[in-house]
Amino acid sequence: MEEVKVYGVWASPHSQKVIWALKLKGVKFDYIEEDLHNKSQKLLQYNPVYKKIPVLVHGEKPVAESVVILDYIEETWPENPLLPKDAYERAVARFWIQFGQEKSPTFHAFFRTAGEQQEKAVKEALEVLKILEEKGLGDKKFFGGNNIGLVDISFGWLAHWLEGMEEVVGIKLMEPSTLPRLHKWIKNFKEVPVIQENLPDPEKLLAYFKVLREKFVRDLPSNDQ
Amino acid sequence: MADEVILLDAWNSAFGMRVRVALAEKGIKYEYKEQDLGNKSPLLLKMNPIHKKVPVLIHNGKPICESAIIVQYIDEVWNDKAPLLPSDPYEKAQARFWVDYIDKKMYDVGRRVWSSKGEELEAVKKEIIQHLKLLEGELGDKPYFGGETFGFVDIGLIGFYSWFYTYETLGNFSIEAECPKLIAWAKRCMEKESVSKSLADPHKVYEFIKGIKKMLGLE
């Protein structure tokens, strides 16, 4: 069997997504931690277009972009399927994964800005979460149904990273009273053994977010602070 | 049971063109419903309530949204002829990577071309050239992005060809001069009926944009 390597960063939910998918399928891999301030030659060679993590390398063949990597993992290791068999259901799953991608600037703005800009981002983020809960999750246990799938994995950051961001920014988005189903989903998601055993240390993550937030606020134009 | 296939689309949408090309490649009969994006129909709002955008494919009453997802759906359901995606998982991943790149980069610059001017326009122009050069590099000496046969990445990019004349005229540059191989590729694609019948007339696109600019006072 060909060697599998994952280039990632401990704090990134994007590299964690790849790790979760591989572990759920029982695929052995080597993990290489990258220093984003000093990117390795290998990373730049494997992802010349974006120069970002995560990158999956199978044999010597690199796959970049987490959405593309997840699809690749699903197709290469079909055991323990993470996408529905039905083509229509699969298209719906892909829709939600893409929805998450498209809305990430809103959550970036939530974390990186202040004042009016942040207020606007908070309002948008709450709308996004409401849509996700009502139209995406509905009454299902997981986005994937009874078992977790790629959509759950794609939104995994809501289950562990958002908490730290909210604490540092001082604004709560994921209120149990307004988003009860998502709240329950978070609990169910974190109880899945592979997820539970593969989450970055929350204290370490919080400290990391604090440093990041300070930097973002410092770099804001003065009338936005 | 006969399939009922409806496409909600707008004539000049490069994303809608992807779906038209895919349907034509597979020889699928469908009903085309032109959408007025300035006055969205109840059907569009019902079928794509979250984004309210085109294209939307409605297959036996069920909507599929997002052009790249629609094309993959078409390929998976009508899998008896004209495969659009490679069968090898690695090749498939590369194809998806490039369509994702086109999604991320081309729509945004396209929109900024007609809404900006002066220095900003110059910057957008440079970006367009940069993206197209990268794509041209990926094409290399192959007849199509997929190799010998027309496929997913070709479908992903070709709709934007109908917008090149608009970019060139507004930005005052020649894409052919910057990316000759890419233009050769586009012309090769246009020799296919599935493409030539699906793409909008570039001059009509330009007239449309000219009209928008006038209406918005952006001349």
Short mmCIF file of C-alpha atoms in Angstrom, two decimals, chain B residues 56-163:
data_model
loop_
_atom_site.label_atom_id
_atom_site.label_comp_id
_atom_site.label_asym_id
_atom_site.label_seq_id
_atom_site.Cartn_x
_atom_site.Cartn_y
_atom_site.Cartn_z
CA VAL B 56 -30.64 25.26 -10.77
CA LEU B 57 -31.32 21.84 -12.26
CA ILE B 58 -34.68 20.36 -11.36
CA HIS B 59 -34.71 16.60 -11.86
CA ASN B 60 -38.11 14.97 -11.39
CA GLY B 61 -39.11 17.85 -9.14
CA LYS B 62 -35.96 17.83 -6.99
CA PRO B 63 -33.59 20.82 -7.20
CA ILE B 64 -29.82 20.62 -7.45
CA CYS B 65 -27.92 23.88 -6.96
CA GLU B 66 -24.34 25.07 -7.59
CA SER B 67 -23.04 24.51 -11.12
CA ALA B 68 -20.03 22.30 -10.28
CA ILE B 69 -22.26 20.11 -8.11
CA ILE B 70 -24.91 19.97 -10.85
CA VAL B 71 -22.35 18.84 -13.46
CA GLN B 72 -21.08 16.10 -11.14
CA TYR B 73 -24.67 15.02 -10.47
CA ILE B 74 -25.39 14.85 -14.21
CA ASP B 75 -22.25 12.78 -14.73
CA GLU B 76 -23.19 10.35 -11.94
CA VAL B 77 -26.83 9.88 -12.91
CA TRP B 78 -26.43 9.74 -16.70
CA ASN B 79 -23.38 7.55 -16.54
CA ASP B 80 -24.03 5.55 -19.71
CA LYS B 81 -22.20 7.91 -22.08
CA ALA B 82 -19.74 10.79 -22.39
CA PRO B 83 -18.03 10.61 -18.99
CA LEU B 84 -17.28 14.15 -17.81
CA LEU B 85 -15.08 13.38 -14.83
CA PRO B 86 -12.09 11.04 -14.91
CA SER B 87 -12.63 7.62 -13.34
CA ASP B 88 -9.27 7.58 -11.55
CA PRO B 89 -9.68 9.15 -8.06
CA TYR B 90 -6.43 11.12 -8.34
CA GLU B 91 -7.26 12.52 -11.77
CA LYS B 92 -10.74 13.31 -10.46
CA ALA B 93 -9.23 15.19 -7.53
CA GLN B 94 -7.08 17.26 -9.89
CA ALA B 95 -10.13 18.08 -12.01
CA ARG B 96 -12.10 19.13 -8.93
CA PHE B 97 -9.17 21.23 -7.72
CA TRP B 98 -9.09 23.23 -10.95
CA VAL B 99 -12.84 23.74 -11.15
CA ASP B 100 -12.70 24.95 -7.55
CA TYR B 101 -9.90 27.36 -8.57
CA ILE B 102 -12.03 28.70 -11.42
CA ASP B 103 -14.98 29.09 -9.01
CA LYS B 104 -12.88 30.98 -6.50
CA LYS B 105 -11.15 33.31 -8.96
CA MET B 106 -13.04 33.92 -12.19
CA TYR B 107 -16.44 35.11 -11.02
CA ASP B 108 -15.02 37.71 -8.70
CA VAL B 109 -12.60 39.25 -11.22
CA GLY B 110 -15.25 39.12 -13.94
CA ARG B 111 -17.61 41.18 -11.84
CA ARG B 112 -14.93 43.68 -10.87
CA VAL B 113 -13.94 44.27 -14.50
CA TRP B 114 -17.16 46.04 -15.31
CA SER B 115 -17.65 47.71 -11.95
CA SER B 116 -14.22 49.34 -11.67
CA LYS B 117 -12.08 51.84 -13.55
CA GLY B 118 -8.68 53.51 -13.56
CA GLU B 119 -6.11 51.95 -11.23
CA GLU B 120 -8.59 49.46 -9.84
CA LEU B 121 -9.40 48.23 -13.34
CA GLU B 122 -5.71 47.86 -14.12
CA ALA B 123 -5.31 45.72 -11.02
CA VAL B 124 -8.26 43.50 -11.96
CA LYS B 125 -6.88 43.12 -15.48
CA LYS B 126 -3.55 41.91 -14.07
CA GLU B 127 -5.40 39.39 -11.92
CA ILE B 128 -7.39 38.03 -14.86
CA ILE B 129 -4.19 37.57 -16.84
CA GLN B 130 -2.54 35.88 -13.86
CA HIS B 131 -5.39 33.39 -13.41
CA LEU B 132 -5.68 32.64 -17.13
CA LYS B 133 -1.91 32.16 -17.42
CA LEU B 134 -1.97 29.68 -14.56
CA LEU B 135 -4.82 27.80 -16.21
CA GLU B 136 -2.99 27.90 -19.54
CA GLY B 137 0.03 26.38 -17.79
CA GLU B 138 -2.14 23.61 -16.43
CA LEU B 139 -3.52 22.94 -19.93
CA GLY B 140 0.02 22.64 -21.28
CA ASP B 141 0.14 21.00 -24.68
CA LYS B 142 -2.94 18.85 -24.11
CA PRO B 143 -5.90 19.37 -26.44
CA TYR B 144 -8.22 19.62 -23.43
CA PHE B 145 -7.68 20.05 -19.71
CA GLY B 146 -8.81 16.45 -19.32
CA GLY B 147 -6.26 15.23 -21.86
CA GLU B 148 -7.54 13.74 -25.09
CA THR B 149 -11.18 14.19 -24.20
CA PHE B 150 -13.28 17.18 -23.22
CA GLY B 151 -14.18 17.01 -19.53
CA PHE B 152 -15.00 18.65 -16.22
CA VAL B 153 -12.35 21.38 -16.20
CA ASP B 154 -13.03 22.29 -19.83
CA ILE B 155 -16.72 22.57 -18.93
CA GLY B 156 -15.77 24.56 -15.83
CA LEU B 157 -13.90 27.23 -17.76
CA ILE B 158 -15.42 27.43 -21.25
CA GLY B 159 -18.45 29.55 -20.28
CA PHE B 160 -16.11 32.38 -19.33
CA TYR B 161 -14.89 32.45 -22.94
CA SER B 162 -18.12 34.23 -23.84
CA TRP B 163 -17.07 36.96 -21.39
#
